[in-house]
Tab-separated table of C-alpha atoms and ligand atoms in Angstrom:
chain	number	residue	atom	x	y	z
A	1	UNK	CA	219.014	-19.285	91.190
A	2	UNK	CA	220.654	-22.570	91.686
A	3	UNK	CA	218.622	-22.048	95.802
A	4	UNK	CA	215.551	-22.610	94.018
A	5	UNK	CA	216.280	-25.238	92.057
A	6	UNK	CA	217.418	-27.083	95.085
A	7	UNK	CA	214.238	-26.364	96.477
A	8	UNK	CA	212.348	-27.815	94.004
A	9	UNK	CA	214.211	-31.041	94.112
A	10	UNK	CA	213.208	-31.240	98.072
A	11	UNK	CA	209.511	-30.210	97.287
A	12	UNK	CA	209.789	-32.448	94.629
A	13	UNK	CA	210.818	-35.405	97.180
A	14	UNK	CA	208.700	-34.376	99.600
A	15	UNK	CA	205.558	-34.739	96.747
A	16	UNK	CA	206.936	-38.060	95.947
A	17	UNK	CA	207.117	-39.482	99.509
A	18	UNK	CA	203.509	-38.223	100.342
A	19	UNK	CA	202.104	-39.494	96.883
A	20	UNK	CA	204.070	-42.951	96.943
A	21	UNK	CA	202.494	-43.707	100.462
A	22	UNK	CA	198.919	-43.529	99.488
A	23	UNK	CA	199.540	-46.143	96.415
A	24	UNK	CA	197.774	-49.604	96.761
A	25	UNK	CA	198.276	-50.910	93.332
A	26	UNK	CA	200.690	-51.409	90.622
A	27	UNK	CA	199.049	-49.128	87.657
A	28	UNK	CA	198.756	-46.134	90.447
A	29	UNK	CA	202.157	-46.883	91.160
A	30	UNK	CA	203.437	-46.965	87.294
A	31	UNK	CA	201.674	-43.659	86.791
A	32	UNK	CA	203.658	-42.689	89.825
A	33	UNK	CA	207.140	-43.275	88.186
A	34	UNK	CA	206.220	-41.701	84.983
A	35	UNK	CA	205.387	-38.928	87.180
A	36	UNK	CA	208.451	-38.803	89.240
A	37	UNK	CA	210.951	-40.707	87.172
A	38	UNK	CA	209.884	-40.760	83.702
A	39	UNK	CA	211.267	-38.906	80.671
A	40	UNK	CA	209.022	-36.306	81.006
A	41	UNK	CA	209.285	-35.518	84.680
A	42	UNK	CA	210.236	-32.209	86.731
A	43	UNK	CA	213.421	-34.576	87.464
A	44	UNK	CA	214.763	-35.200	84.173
A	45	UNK	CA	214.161	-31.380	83.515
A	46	UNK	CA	216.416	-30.315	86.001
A	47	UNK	CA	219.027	-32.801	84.595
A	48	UNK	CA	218.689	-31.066	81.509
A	49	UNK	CA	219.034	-27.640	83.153
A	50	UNK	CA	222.715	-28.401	85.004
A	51	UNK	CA	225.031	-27.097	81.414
A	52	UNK	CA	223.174	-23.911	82.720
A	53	UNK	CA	224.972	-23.298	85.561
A	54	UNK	CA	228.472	-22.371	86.745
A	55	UNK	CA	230.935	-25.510	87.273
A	56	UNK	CA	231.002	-25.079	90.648
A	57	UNK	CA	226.984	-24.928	90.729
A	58	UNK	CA	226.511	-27.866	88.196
A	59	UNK	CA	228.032	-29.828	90.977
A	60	UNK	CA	226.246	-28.768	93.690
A	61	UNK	CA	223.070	-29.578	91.569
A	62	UNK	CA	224.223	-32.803	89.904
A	63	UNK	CA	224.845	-34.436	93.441
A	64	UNK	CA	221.927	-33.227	94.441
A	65	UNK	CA	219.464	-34.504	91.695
A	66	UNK	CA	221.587	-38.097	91.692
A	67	UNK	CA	221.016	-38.301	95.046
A	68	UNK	CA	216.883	-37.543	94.618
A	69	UNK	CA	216.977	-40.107	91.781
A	70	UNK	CA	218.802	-42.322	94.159
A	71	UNK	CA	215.824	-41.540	96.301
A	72	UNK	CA	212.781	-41.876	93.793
A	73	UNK	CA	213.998	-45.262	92.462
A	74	UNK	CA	214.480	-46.892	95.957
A	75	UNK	CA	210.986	-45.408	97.128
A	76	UNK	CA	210.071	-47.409	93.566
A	77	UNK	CA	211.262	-50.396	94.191
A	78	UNK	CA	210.434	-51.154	98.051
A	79	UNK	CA	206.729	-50.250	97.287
A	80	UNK	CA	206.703	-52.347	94.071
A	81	UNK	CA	207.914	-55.478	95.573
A	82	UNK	CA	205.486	-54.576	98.799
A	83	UNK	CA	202.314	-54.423	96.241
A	84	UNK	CA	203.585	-57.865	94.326
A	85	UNK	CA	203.318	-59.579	97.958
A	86	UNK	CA	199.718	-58.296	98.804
A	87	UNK	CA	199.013	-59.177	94.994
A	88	UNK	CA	200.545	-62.018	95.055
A	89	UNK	CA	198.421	-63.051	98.088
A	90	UNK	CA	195.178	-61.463	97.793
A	91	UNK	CA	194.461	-60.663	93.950
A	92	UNK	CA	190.995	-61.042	93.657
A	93	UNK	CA	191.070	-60.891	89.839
A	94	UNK	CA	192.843	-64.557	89.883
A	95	UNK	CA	190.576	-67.804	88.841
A	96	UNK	CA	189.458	-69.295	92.048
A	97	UNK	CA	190.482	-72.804	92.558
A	98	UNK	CA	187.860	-75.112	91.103
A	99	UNK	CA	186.808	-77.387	93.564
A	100	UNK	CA	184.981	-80.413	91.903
A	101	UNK	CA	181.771	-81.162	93.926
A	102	UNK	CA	181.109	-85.031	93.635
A	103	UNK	CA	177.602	-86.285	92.926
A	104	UNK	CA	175.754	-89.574	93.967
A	105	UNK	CA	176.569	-92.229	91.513
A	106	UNK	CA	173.181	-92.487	89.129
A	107	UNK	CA	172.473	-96.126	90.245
A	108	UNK	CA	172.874	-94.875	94.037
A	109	UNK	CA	170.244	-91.912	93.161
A	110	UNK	CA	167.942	-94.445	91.649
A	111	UNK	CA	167.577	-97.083	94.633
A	112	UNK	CA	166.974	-93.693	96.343
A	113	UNK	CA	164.235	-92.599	94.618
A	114	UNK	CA	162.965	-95.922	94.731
A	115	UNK	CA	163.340	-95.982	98.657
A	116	UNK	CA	161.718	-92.984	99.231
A	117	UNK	CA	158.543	-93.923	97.318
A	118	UNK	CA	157.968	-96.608	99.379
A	119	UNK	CA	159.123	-95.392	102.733
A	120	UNK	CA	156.004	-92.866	101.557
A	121	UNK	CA	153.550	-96.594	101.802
A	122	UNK	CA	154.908	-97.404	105.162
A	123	UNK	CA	157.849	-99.902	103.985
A	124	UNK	CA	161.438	-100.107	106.153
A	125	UNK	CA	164.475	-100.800	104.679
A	126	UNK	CA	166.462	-103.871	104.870
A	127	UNK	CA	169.683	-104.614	104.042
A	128	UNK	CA	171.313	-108.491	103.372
A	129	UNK	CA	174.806	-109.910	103.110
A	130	UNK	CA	176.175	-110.020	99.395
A	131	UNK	CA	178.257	-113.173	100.428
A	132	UNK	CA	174.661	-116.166	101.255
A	133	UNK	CA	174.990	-119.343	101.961
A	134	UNK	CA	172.898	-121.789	99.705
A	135	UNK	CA	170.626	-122.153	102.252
A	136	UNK	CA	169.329	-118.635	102.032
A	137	UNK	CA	169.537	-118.006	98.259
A	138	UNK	CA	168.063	-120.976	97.112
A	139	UNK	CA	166.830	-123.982	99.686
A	140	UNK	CA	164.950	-121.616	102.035
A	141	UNK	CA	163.375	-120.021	99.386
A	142	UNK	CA	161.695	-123.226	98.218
A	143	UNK	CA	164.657	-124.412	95.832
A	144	UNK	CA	166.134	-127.257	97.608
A	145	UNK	CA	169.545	-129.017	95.798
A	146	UNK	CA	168.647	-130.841	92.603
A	147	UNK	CA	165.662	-128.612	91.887
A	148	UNK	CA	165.747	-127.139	88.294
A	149	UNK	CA	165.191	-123.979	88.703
A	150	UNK	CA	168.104	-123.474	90.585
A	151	UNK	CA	169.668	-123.137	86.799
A	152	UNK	CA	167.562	-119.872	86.078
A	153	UNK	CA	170.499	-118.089	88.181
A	154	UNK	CA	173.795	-119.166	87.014
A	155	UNK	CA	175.585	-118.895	90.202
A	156	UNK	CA	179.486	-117.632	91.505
A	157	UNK	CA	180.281	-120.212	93.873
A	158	UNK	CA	183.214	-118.899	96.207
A	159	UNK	CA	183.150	-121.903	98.326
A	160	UNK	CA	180.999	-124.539	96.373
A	161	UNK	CA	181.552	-127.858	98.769
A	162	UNK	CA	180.610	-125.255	101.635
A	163	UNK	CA	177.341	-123.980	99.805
A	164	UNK	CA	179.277	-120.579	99.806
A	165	UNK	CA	177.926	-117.801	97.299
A	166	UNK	CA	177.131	-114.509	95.811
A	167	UNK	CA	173.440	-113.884	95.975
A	168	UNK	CA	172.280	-114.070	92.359
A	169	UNK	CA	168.745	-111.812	94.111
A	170	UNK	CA	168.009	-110.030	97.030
A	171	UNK	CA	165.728	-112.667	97.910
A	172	UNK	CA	167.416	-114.522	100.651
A	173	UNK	CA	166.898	-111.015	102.531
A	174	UNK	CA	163.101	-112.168	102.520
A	175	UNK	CA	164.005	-115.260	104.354
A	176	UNK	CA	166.221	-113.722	106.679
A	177	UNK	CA	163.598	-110.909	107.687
A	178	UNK	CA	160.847	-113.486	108.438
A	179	UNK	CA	163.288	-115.457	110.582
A	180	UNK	CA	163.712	-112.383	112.719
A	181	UNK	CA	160.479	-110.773	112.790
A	182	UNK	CA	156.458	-111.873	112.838
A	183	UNK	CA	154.320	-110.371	110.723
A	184	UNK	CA	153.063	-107.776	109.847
A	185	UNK	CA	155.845	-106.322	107.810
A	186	UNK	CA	156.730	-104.082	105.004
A	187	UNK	CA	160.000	-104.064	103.900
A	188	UNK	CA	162.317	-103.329	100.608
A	189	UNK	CA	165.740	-104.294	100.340
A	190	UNK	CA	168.480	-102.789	97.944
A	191	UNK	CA	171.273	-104.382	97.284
A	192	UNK	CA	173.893	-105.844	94.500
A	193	UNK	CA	173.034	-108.921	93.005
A	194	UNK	CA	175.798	-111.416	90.646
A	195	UNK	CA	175.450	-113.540	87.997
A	196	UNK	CA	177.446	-115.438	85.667
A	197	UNK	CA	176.299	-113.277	82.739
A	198	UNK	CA	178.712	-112.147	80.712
A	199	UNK	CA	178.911	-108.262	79.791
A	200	UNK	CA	176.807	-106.857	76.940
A	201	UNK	CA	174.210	-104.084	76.613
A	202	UNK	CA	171.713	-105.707	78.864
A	203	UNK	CA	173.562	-107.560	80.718
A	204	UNK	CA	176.155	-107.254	83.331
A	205	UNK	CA	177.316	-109.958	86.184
A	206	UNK	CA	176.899	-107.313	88.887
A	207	UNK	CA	173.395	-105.345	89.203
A	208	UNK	CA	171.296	-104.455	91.416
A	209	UNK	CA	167.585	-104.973	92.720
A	210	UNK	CA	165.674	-104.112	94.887
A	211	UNK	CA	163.245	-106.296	96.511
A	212	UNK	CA	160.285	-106.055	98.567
A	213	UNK	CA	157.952	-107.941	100.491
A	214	UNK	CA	154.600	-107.384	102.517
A	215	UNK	CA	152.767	-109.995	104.310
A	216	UNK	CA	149.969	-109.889	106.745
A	217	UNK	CA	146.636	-111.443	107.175
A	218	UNK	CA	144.226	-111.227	103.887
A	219	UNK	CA	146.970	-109.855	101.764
A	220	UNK	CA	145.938	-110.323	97.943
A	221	UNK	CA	147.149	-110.283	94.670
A	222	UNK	CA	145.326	-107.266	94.198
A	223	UNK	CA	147.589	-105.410	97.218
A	224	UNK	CA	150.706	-105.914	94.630
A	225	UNK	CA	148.878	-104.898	92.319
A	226	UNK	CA	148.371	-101.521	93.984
A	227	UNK	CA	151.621	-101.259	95.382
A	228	UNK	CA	153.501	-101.509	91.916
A	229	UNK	CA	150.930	-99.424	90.050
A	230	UNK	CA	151.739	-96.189	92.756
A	231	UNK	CA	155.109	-97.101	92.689
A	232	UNK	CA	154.963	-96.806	88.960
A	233	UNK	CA	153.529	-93.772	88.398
A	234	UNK	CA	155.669	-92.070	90.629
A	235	UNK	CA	159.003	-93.199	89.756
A	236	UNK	CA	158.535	-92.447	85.707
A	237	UNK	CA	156.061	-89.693	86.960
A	238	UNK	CA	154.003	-89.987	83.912
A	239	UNK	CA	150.585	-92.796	83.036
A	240	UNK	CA	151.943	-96.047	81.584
A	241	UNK	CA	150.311	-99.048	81.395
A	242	UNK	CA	150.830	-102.273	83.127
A	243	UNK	CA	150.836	-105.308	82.171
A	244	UNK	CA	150.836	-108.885	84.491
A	245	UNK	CA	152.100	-112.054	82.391
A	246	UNK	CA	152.313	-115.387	84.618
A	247	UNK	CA	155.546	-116.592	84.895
A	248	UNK	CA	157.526	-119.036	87.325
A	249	UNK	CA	159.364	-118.508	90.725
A	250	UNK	CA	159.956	-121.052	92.953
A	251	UNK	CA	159.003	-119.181	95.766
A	252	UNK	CA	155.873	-117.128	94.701
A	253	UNK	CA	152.938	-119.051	93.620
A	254	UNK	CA	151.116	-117.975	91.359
A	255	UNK	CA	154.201	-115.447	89.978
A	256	UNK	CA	154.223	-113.303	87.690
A	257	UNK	CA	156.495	-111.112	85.786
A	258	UNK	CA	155.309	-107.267	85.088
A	259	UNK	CA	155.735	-105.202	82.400
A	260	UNK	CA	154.691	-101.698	81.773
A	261	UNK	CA	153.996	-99.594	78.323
A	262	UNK	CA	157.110	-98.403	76.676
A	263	UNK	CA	158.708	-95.575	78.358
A	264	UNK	CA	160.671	-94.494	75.076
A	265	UNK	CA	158.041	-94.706	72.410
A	266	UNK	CA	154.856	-94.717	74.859
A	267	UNK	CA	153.730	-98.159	73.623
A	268	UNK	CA	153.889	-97.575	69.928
A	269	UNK	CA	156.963	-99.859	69.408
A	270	UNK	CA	160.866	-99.539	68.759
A	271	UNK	CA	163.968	-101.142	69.283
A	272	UNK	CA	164.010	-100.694	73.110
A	273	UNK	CA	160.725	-102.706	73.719
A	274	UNK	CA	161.685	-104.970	70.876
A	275	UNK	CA	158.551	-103.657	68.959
A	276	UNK	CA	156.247	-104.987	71.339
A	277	UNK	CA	155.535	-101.927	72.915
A	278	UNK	CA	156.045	-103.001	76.861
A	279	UNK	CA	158.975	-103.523	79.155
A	280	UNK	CA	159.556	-105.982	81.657
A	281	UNK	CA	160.934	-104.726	84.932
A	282	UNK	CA	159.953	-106.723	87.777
A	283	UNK	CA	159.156	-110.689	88.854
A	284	UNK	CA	156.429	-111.089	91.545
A	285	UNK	CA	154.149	-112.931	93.241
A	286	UNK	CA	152.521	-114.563	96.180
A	287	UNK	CA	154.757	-116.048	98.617
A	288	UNK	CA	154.990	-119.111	98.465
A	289	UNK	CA	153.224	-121.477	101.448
A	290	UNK	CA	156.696	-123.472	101.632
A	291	UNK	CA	158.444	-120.404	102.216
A	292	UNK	CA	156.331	-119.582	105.545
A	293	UNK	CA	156.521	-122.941	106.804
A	294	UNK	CA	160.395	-122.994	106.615
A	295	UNK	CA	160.584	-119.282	108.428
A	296	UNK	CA	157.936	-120.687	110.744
A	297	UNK	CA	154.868	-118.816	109.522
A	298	UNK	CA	151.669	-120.098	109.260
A	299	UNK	CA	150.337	-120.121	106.002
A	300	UNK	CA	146.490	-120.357	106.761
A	301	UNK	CA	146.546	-117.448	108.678
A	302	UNK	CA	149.171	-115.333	106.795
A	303	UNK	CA	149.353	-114.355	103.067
A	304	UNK	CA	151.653	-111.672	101.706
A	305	UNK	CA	153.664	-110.753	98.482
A	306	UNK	CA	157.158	-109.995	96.978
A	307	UNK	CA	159.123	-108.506	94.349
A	308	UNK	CA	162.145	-108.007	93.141
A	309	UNK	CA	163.399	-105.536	90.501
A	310	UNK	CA	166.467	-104.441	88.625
A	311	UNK	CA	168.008	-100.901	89.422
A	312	UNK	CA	170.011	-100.998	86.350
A	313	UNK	CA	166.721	-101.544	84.055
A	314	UNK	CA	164.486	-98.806	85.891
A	315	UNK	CA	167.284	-96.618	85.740
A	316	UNK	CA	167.963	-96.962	82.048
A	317	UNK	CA	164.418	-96.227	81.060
A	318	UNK	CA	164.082	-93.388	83.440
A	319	UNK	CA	167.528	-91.783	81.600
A	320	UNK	CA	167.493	-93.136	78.321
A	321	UNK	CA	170.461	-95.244	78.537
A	322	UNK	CA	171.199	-97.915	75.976
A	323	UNK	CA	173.990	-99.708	77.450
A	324	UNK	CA	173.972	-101.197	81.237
A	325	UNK	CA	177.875	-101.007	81.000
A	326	UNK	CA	177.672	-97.138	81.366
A	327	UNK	CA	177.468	-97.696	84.930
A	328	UNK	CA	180.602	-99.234	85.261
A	329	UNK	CA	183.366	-97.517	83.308
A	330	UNK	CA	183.747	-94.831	85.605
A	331	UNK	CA	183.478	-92.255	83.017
A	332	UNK	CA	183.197	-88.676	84.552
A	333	UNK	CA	180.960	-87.477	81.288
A	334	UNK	CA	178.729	-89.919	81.694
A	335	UNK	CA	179.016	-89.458	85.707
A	336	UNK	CA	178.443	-85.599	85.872
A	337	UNK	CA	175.064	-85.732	84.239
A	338	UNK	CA	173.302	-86.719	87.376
B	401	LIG	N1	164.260	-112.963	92.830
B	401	LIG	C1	163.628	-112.984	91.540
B	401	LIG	C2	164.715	-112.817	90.460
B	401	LIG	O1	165.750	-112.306	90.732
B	401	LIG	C3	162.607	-111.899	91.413
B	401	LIG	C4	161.475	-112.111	92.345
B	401	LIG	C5	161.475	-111.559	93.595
B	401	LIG	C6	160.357	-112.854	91.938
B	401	LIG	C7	160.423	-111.752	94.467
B	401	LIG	C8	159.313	-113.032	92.765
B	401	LIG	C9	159.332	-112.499	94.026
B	401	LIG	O2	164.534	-113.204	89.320
């Protein structure tokens, strides 16, 4: 009698070992100790069975089932703590780690867009230093000292004796370009612009523009014209209207400033157009003939055009933003919508 029940302990080990092997988890492994270990297993049965036998017997069979449970629990424990570190390691079921993908600020998008439309006409890009000289921002571009339209940009001087400055416009970059090539060209030229403005919805003392200029032989007014009304209709990608007013640059003549229908209320009026119903985004106009002679162009044989416009404008009427400090609070809700 008591042979057989040692028997069963051994098969019962045996059963164990083979089972425990095969177990890659922890709930296949819990089911295993209720099996093996649990109140209701063979185990605990025989336990129950030793005040059946004689002393001597109970002994035999007491040692003998301590020893299995001795067994069974080690068997438990090594393969739990083995599962944990594969868990631990590989457990699929755990949140990846969220890597945060950055995105192109929205102004950076914008002179983009804007870039690509006219790389589509044929126009290079140029870029300019943010830190001009006088020369280039102003006196080369038909503004000598004294002249009073030099107030229209209220300037940062860094070293004012030296004619030192931030470029209130991306102009200068005109003047620069035509020292260094002849014409033909077609260029743009994005870049950040400064002004002595103080910060409110409109209005911020860094922006940026983006200007262009084209000059060849026979260009006219009418080449502008086109060039703005394509570039337009594919930046808002939808028919608005524009407008030419005559306005004043120093170096354009005649200028003009350019508006187009409201973007927001499609002409009708509201508080964005100031209930006139059109926007302006751009000045322009027909280089001046001052402004060849001092790059050394001649202005009976050449003719051209140039604009410059604000990125921070276009790209509040593309989005529908009402406040140009959005751009520069660094705030990841506003950020993450582009
Ligand atoms: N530079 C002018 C401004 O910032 C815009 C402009 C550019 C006007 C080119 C005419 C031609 O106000």
């Amino acid at each position: 009698m008591i042979e057989n029940n040692i028997k069963d302990v051994e098969n019962l080990l045996n059963e164990a070992r083979v089972e425990i092997e095969k177990i890659k988890n922890l709930k296949d492994l819990e089911e295993w100790r209720i099996k093996f270990l649990g109140r209701k297993s063979l185990l605990n049965e025989l336990f129950s069975k030793i005040p059946n036998f004689e002393i001597s017997d109970r002994k035999i069979l007491g040692t003998k089932l301590n020893i299995a449970k001795k067994i069974l629990n080690e068997l438990y424990e090594k393969t739990k703590e083995k599962i944990e570190k594969i868990e631990k390691k590989y457990n699929l079921s755990f949140p990846g780690k969220i890597v945060k993908i950055g995105n192109l600020h929205p102004i950076t998008k914008v002179i983009d867009e804007i870039v690509q439309i006219f790389y589509k006409l044929g126009f290079g890009v140029v870029e300019g230093p943010e830190i001009e000289t006088d020369y280039y921002n102003f006196t080369a571009l038909n503004t000598p000292e004294e002249h009073p339209a030099r107030d229209i940009w209220d300037t940062f001087y860094l070293k004012k004796e030296e004619g030192i400055l931030l470029r209130t416009h991306t102009s200068p970059v005109q003047i620069r370009v035509m020292e260094k090539y002849s014409p033909p060209l077609k260029i743009i030229s994005p870049g950040k612009c400064f002004r002595r403005d103080a910060f409110d919805s409109s209005h911020s003392p860094v922006f940026h523009q983006v200007e262009g200029l084209m000059v060849d032989r026979n260009i006219k007014f009418t080449h502008l014209k086109g060039v703005l009304s394509y570039f337009i209709k594919e930046f808002f990608k939808k028919e608005v209207k524009i407008l030419f007013l005559p306005s004043y640059f120093p170096f354009t003549e005649p200028s003009a400033e350019m508006s187009i229908s409201c973007v927001i209320c499609d002409g009708k009026g509201c508080s964005t157009c100031g209930y006139t119903g059109f926007l302006e985004i751009l000045g322009c106009g027909m280089v001046h003939p001052n402004v060849f002679r001092i790059v050394g162009y001649d202005p009976d044989v050449f003719t051209g055009f140039a604009f410059g416009m604000g990125v921070e404008r276009l790209a509040m009427l593309k989005y529908g933003i009402d406040d140009i400090r959005y751009f520069y609070l660094n705030d990841m809700k506003f950020l993450e919508q582009f």
